[in-house]
PDB file of C-alpha atoms in Angstrom:
ATOM      1  CA  MET A   5      -3.403  16.884  10.517  1.00  0.00           C
ATOM      2  CA  LYS A   6      -4.132  13.109   9.435  1.00  0.00           C
ATOM      3  CA  ILE A   7      -1.357  10.973   8.830  1.00  0.00           C
ATOM      4  CA  ALA A   8      -0.704   7.624   7.697  1.00  0.00           C
ATOM      5  CA  ILE A   9       2.397   5.608   8.917  1.00  0.00           C
ATOM      6  CA  ILE A  10       3.315   2.329   7.216  1.00  0.00           C
ATOM      7  CA  GLY A  11       5.828  -0.279   7.973  1.00  0.00           C
ATOM      8  CA  ALA A  12       6.447  -3.725   5.973  1.00  0.00           C
ATOM      9  CA  MET A  13       6.340  -5.625   9.230  1.00  0.00           C
ATOM     10  CA  ASP A  14       4.802  -5.649  12.476  1.00  0.00           C
ATOM     11  CA  GLU A  15       8.238  -4.921  14.181  1.00  0.00           C
ATOM     12  CA  GLU A  16       8.685  -1.942  12.294  1.00  0.00           C
ATOM     13  CA  VAL A  17       5.684  -0.114  13.694  1.00  0.00           C
ATOM     14  CA  ALA A  18       5.637  -1.661  17.220  1.00  0.00           C
ATOM     15  CA  LEU A  19       7.168   1.055  18.829  1.00  0.00           C
ATOM     16  CA  MET A  20       4.729   3.493  17.237  1.00  0.00           C
ATOM     17  CA  SER A  21       1.875   1.642  17.935  1.00  0.00           C
ATOM     18  CA  ASN A  22       2.977   1.527  21.668  1.00  0.00           C
ATOM     19  CA  ARG A  23       2.954   5.707  21.385  1.00  0.00           C
ATOM     20  CA  LEU A  24      -0.745   5.780  20.333  1.00  0.00           C
ATOM     21  CA  GLU A  25      -2.852   7.436  22.658  1.00  0.00           C
ATOM     22  CA  ASP A  26      -6.999   6.593  22.634  1.00  0.00           C
ATOM     23  CA  LYS A  27      -6.041   3.685  20.007  1.00  0.00           C
ATOM     24  CA  THR A  28      -8.839   1.740  18.364  1.00  0.00           C
ATOM     25  CA  VAL A  29      -8.500  -0.643  15.600  1.00  0.00           C
ATOM     26  CA  ILE A  30     -10.117  -1.304  12.205  1.00  0.00           C
ATOM     27  CA  GLU A  31      -9.309  -4.531  10.422  1.00  0.00           C
ATOM     28  CA  LYS A  32     -10.620  -4.430   6.879  1.00  0.00           C
ATOM     29  CA  GLN A  33      -9.431  -6.742   4.204  1.00  0.00           C
ATOM     30  CA  ASP A  34      -6.607  -8.607   5.763  1.00  0.00           C
ATOM     31  CA  TYR A  35      -4.944  -5.444   7.062  1.00  0.00           C
ATOM     32  CA  LYS A  36      -5.108  -3.874  10.514  1.00  0.00           C
ATOM     33  CA  PHE A  37      -5.317  -0.199  11.072  1.00  0.00           C
ATOM     34  CA  GLU A  38      -4.547   1.341  14.370  1.00  0.00           C
ATOM     35  CA  LEU A  39      -6.018   4.751  14.788  1.00  0.00           C
ATOM     36  CA  GLY A  40      -4.797   7.251  17.565  1.00  0.00           C
ATOM     37  CA  LYS A  41      -3.114  10.503  18.299  1.00  0.00           C
ATOM     38  CA  ILE A  42       0.471  11.429  18.541  1.00  0.00           C
ATOM     39  CA  ASN A  43       1.440  15.094  19.476  1.00  0.00           C
ATOM     40  CA  ASN A  44      -2.237  15.860  18.656  1.00  0.00           C
ATOM     41  CA  HIS A  45      -2.346  14.282  15.258  1.00  0.00           C
ATOM     42  CA  ASP A  46      -4.625  11.893  13.912  1.00  0.00           C
ATOM     43  CA  ILE A  47      -2.424   8.754  13.174  1.00  0.00           C
ATOM     44  CA  ILE A  48      -3.450   5.626  11.075  1.00  0.00           C
ATOM     45  CA  LEU A  49      -0.764   3.094  11.620  1.00  0.00           C
ATOM     46  CA  THR A  50      -0.344  -0.109   9.563  1.00  0.00           C
ATOM     47  CA  VAL A  51       1.616  -3.015   8.193  1.00  0.00           C
ATOM     48  CA  SER A  52       1.741  -3.434   4.381  1.00  0.00           C
ATOM     49  CA  SER A  53       3.807  -6.461   4.121  1.00  0.00           C
ATOM     50  CA  ILE A  54       7.139  -6.433   2.300  1.00  0.00           C
ATOM     51  CA  GLY A  55       7.493  -4.827  -1.395  1.00  0.00           C
ATOM     52  CA  CYS A  56       6.373  -2.153  -3.600  1.00  0.00           C
ATOM     53  CA  VAL A  57       3.446  -4.605  -4.625  1.00  0.00           C
ATOM     54  CA  ALA A  58       2.127  -4.802  -0.952  1.00  0.00           C
ATOM     55  CA  THR A  59       2.427  -1.307  -0.235  1.00  0.00           C
ATOM     56  CA  GLY A  60       0.407  -0.158  -3.385  1.00  0.00           C
ATOM     57  CA  MET A  61      -2.245  -2.779  -2.642  1.00  0.00           C
ATOM     58  CA  LEU A  62      -2.398  -1.278   0.852  1.00  0.00           C
ATOM     59  CA  MET A  63      -2.594   2.073  -0.377  1.00  0.00           C
ATOM     60  CA  GLY A  64      -5.581   1.078  -2.377  1.00  0.00           C
ATOM     61  CA  VAL A  65      -7.302   0.074   0.702  1.00  0.00           C
ATOM     62  CA  LEU A  66      -5.918   2.858   2.826  1.00  0.00           C
ATOM     63  CA  PHE A  67      -7.702   5.410   0.669  1.00  0.00           C
ATOM     64  CA  GLN A  68     -10.715   3.696   0.117  1.00  0.00           C
ATOM     65  CA  LEU A  69     -11.536   3.421   4.003  1.00  0.00           C
ATOM     66  CA  PHE A  70      -9.991   7.093   5.243  1.00  0.00           C
ATOM     67  CA  ASP A  71     -10.790  10.615   4.089  1.00  0.00           C
ATOM     68  CA  GLY A  72      -8.695  13.295   4.278  1.00  0.00           C
ATOM     69  CA  ILE A  73      -5.281  11.679   4.891  1.00  0.00           C
ATOM     70  CA  ASP A  74      -2.722  14.770   4.875  1.00  0.00           C
ATOM     71  CA  LYS A  75       0.676  12.798   4.655  1.00  0.00           C
ATOM     72  CA  VAL A  76       2.080   9.359   4.349  1.00  0.00           C
ATOM     73  CA  ILE A  77       4.987   8.378   6.031  1.00  0.00           C
ATOM     74  CA  ASN A  78       6.913   4.834   5.439  1.00  0.00           C
ATOM     75  CA  ILE A  79       9.000   3.888   8.147  1.00  0.00           C
ATOM     76  CA  GLY A  80      11.181   0.663   8.216  1.00  0.00           C
ATOM     77  CA  VAL A  81      14.533  -1.095   7.851  1.00  0.00           C
ATOM     78  CA  ALA A  82      16.603  -1.000   4.605  1.00  0.00           C
ATOM     79  CA  GLY A  83      19.847  -1.743   3.338  1.00  0.00           C
ATOM     80  CA  GLY A  84      22.333   0.960   2.330  1.00  0.00           C
ATOM     81  CA  VAL A  85      24.300   1.730  -0.385  1.00  0.00           C
ATOM     82  CA  PHE A  86      28.149   1.885  -0.340  1.00  0.00           C
ATOM     83  CA  GLY A  87      28.805   1.575   3.100  1.00  0.00           C
ATOM     84  CA  LYS A  88      27.582   5.459   3.875  1.00  0.00           C
ATOM     85  CA  VAL A  89      24.554   3.907   6.106  1.00  0.00           C
ATOM     86  CA  GLN A  90      25.219   2.219   9.052  1.00  0.00           C
ATOM     87  CA  PRO A  91      22.917   0.216  11.102  1.00  0.00           C
ATOM     88  CA  GLY A  92      20.756   1.911  13.270  1.00  0.00           C
ATOM     89  CA  GLU A  93      20.801   5.292  11.456  1.00  0.00           C
ATOM     90  CA  VAL A  94      18.041   7.234   9.955  1.00  0.00           C
ATOM     91  CA  VAL A  95      17.731   8.507   6.539  1.00  0.00           C
ATOM     92  CA  LEU A  96      15.104  10.830   5.394  1.00  0.00           C
ATOM     93  CA  SER A  97      14.032  10.631   1.849  1.00  0.00           C
ATOM     94  CA  GLU A  98      14.951  14.043  -0.433  1.00  0.00           C
ATOM     95  CA  LYS A  99      14.597  12.119  -3.632  1.00  0.00           C
ATOM     96  CA  LEU A 100      13.324   8.492  -4.130  1.00  0.00           C
ATOM     97  CA  SER A 101      13.786   6.351  -7.330  1.00  0.00           C
ATOM     98  CA  TYR A 102      13.419   2.920  -8.769  1.00  0.00           C
ATOM     99  CA  SER A 103      16.999   0.921  -8.684  1.00  0.00           C
ATOM    100  CA  GLY A 104      15.340  -2.110 -10.828  1.00  0.00           C
ATOM    101  CA  ALA A 105      13.681  -0.242 -13.882  1.00  0.00           C
ATOM    102  CA  ASP A 106      15.038  -0.463 -16.826  1.00  0.00           C
ATOM    103  CA  ALA A 107      12.903   1.126 -20.148  1.00  0.00           C
ATOM    104  CA  ARG A 108      16.003   2.187 -21.851  1.00  0.00           C
ATOM    105  CA  GLY A 109      15.224   0.651 -24.767  1.00  0.00           C
ATOM    106  CA  PHE A 110      12.348   2.988 -25.097  1.00  0.00           C
ATOM    107  CA  GLY A 111      14.273   5.865 -24.458  1.00  0.00           C
ATOM    108  CA  TYR A 112      13.649   6.441 -20.995  1.00  0.00           C
ATOM    109  CA  GLN A 113      16.746   6.707 -18.137  1.00  0.00           C
ATOM    110  CA  TYR A 114      17.646   3.554 -16.163  1.00  0.00           C
ATOM    111  CA  GLY A 115      15.374   3.924 -13.140  1.00  0.00           C
ATOM    112  CA  GLN A 116      12.502   5.537 -14.943  1.00  0.00           C
ATOM    113  CA  ILE A 117       9.098   3.855 -15.109  1.00  0.00           C
ATOM    114  CA  PRO A 118       7.758   4.891 -18.663  1.00  0.00           C
ATOM    115  CA  ARG A 119       5.396   8.323 -18.659  1.00  0.00           C
ATOM    116  CA  CYS A 120       6.326   8.896 -15.014  1.00  0.00           C
ATOM    117  CA  PRO A 121       9.407  10.909 -13.919  1.00  0.00           C
ATOM    118  CA  LYS A 122      12.735   9.440 -12.983  1.00  0.00           C
ATOM    119  CA  GLU A 123      12.974  10.753  -9.419  1.00  0.00           C
ATOM    120  CA  TYR A 124      10.152  12.040  -6.885  1.00  0.00           C
ATOM    121  CA  TYR A 125      11.175  14.191  -4.069  1.00  0.00           C
ATOM    122  CA  GLY A 126      10.057  14.036  -0.546  1.00  0.00           C
ATOM    123  CA  ASP A 127       7.871  15.952   1.336  1.00  0.00           C
ATOM    124  CA  LYS A 128      10.072  19.219   2.051  1.00  0.00           C
ATOM    125  CA  GLU A 129       8.140  20.528   4.841  1.00  0.00           C
ATOM    126  CA  LEU A 130       8.050  17.411   6.683  1.00  0.00           C
ATOM    127  CA  ILE A 131      11.764  16.880   6.446  1.00  0.00           C
ATOM    128  CA  GLU A 132      12.678  21.060   7.583  1.00  0.00           C
ATOM    129  CA  LYS A 133      10.422  19.776  10.806  1.00  0.00           C
ATOM    130  CA  VAL A 134      12.963  16.950  11.734  1.00  0.00           C
ATOM    131  CA  SER A 135      15.070  18.019  14.208  1.00  0.00           C
ATOM    132  CA  LEU A 136      17.058  14.829  14.946  1.00  0.00           C
ATOM    133  CA  ASP A 137      20.289  13.910  13.670  1.00  0.00           C
ATOM    134  CA  VAL A 138      19.508  12.121  10.512  1.00  0.00           C
ATOM    135  CA  LYS A 139      21.101  11.651   7.035  1.00  0.00           C
ATOM    136  CA  LYS A 140      19.365  12.937   4.013  1.00  0.00           C
ATOM    137  CA  GLY A 141      19.419  11.748   0.838  1.00  0.00           C
ATOM    138  CA  MET A 142      18.123   9.583  -2.262  1.00  0.00           C
ATOM    139  CA  ILE A 143      16.296   6.059  -1.348  1.00  0.00           C
ATOM    140  CA  LEU A 144      15.922   3.565  -3.885  1.00  0.00           C
ATOM    141  CA  THR A 145      13.386   0.981  -4.293  1.00  0.00           C
ATOM    142  CA  SER A 146      13.412  -2.352  -6.205  1.00  0.00           C
TER     143      SER A 146
END
């Protein structure tokens, strides 16, 4: 399986970078892509920079350069809502939605981008494979 792992900051991907076996580096369009293996999976590790737009730009370059990516995993730090998540806890995204989109004036629900679903769903197959003690729930982006 070929898996792309993305973090917004170097600090977020540093531990994964140290685990890569047979590492090679490709630099393209201001991005550094570290290629290697973890547990016999082909890994493409990279840093997007902070924000949805930065991640979207990176994804365009990623899919132009690399064929056959099976999964994309976004890792990194985030804030918690209502004190339900403590620093250092891991949350897997069962659902994802926007917290800052408001097209209600056009008949959409708060958080829904026009012509798109209100919520997206995490990869159930990957979530089921995680054996760590983690929280599962909704992740919002803004």
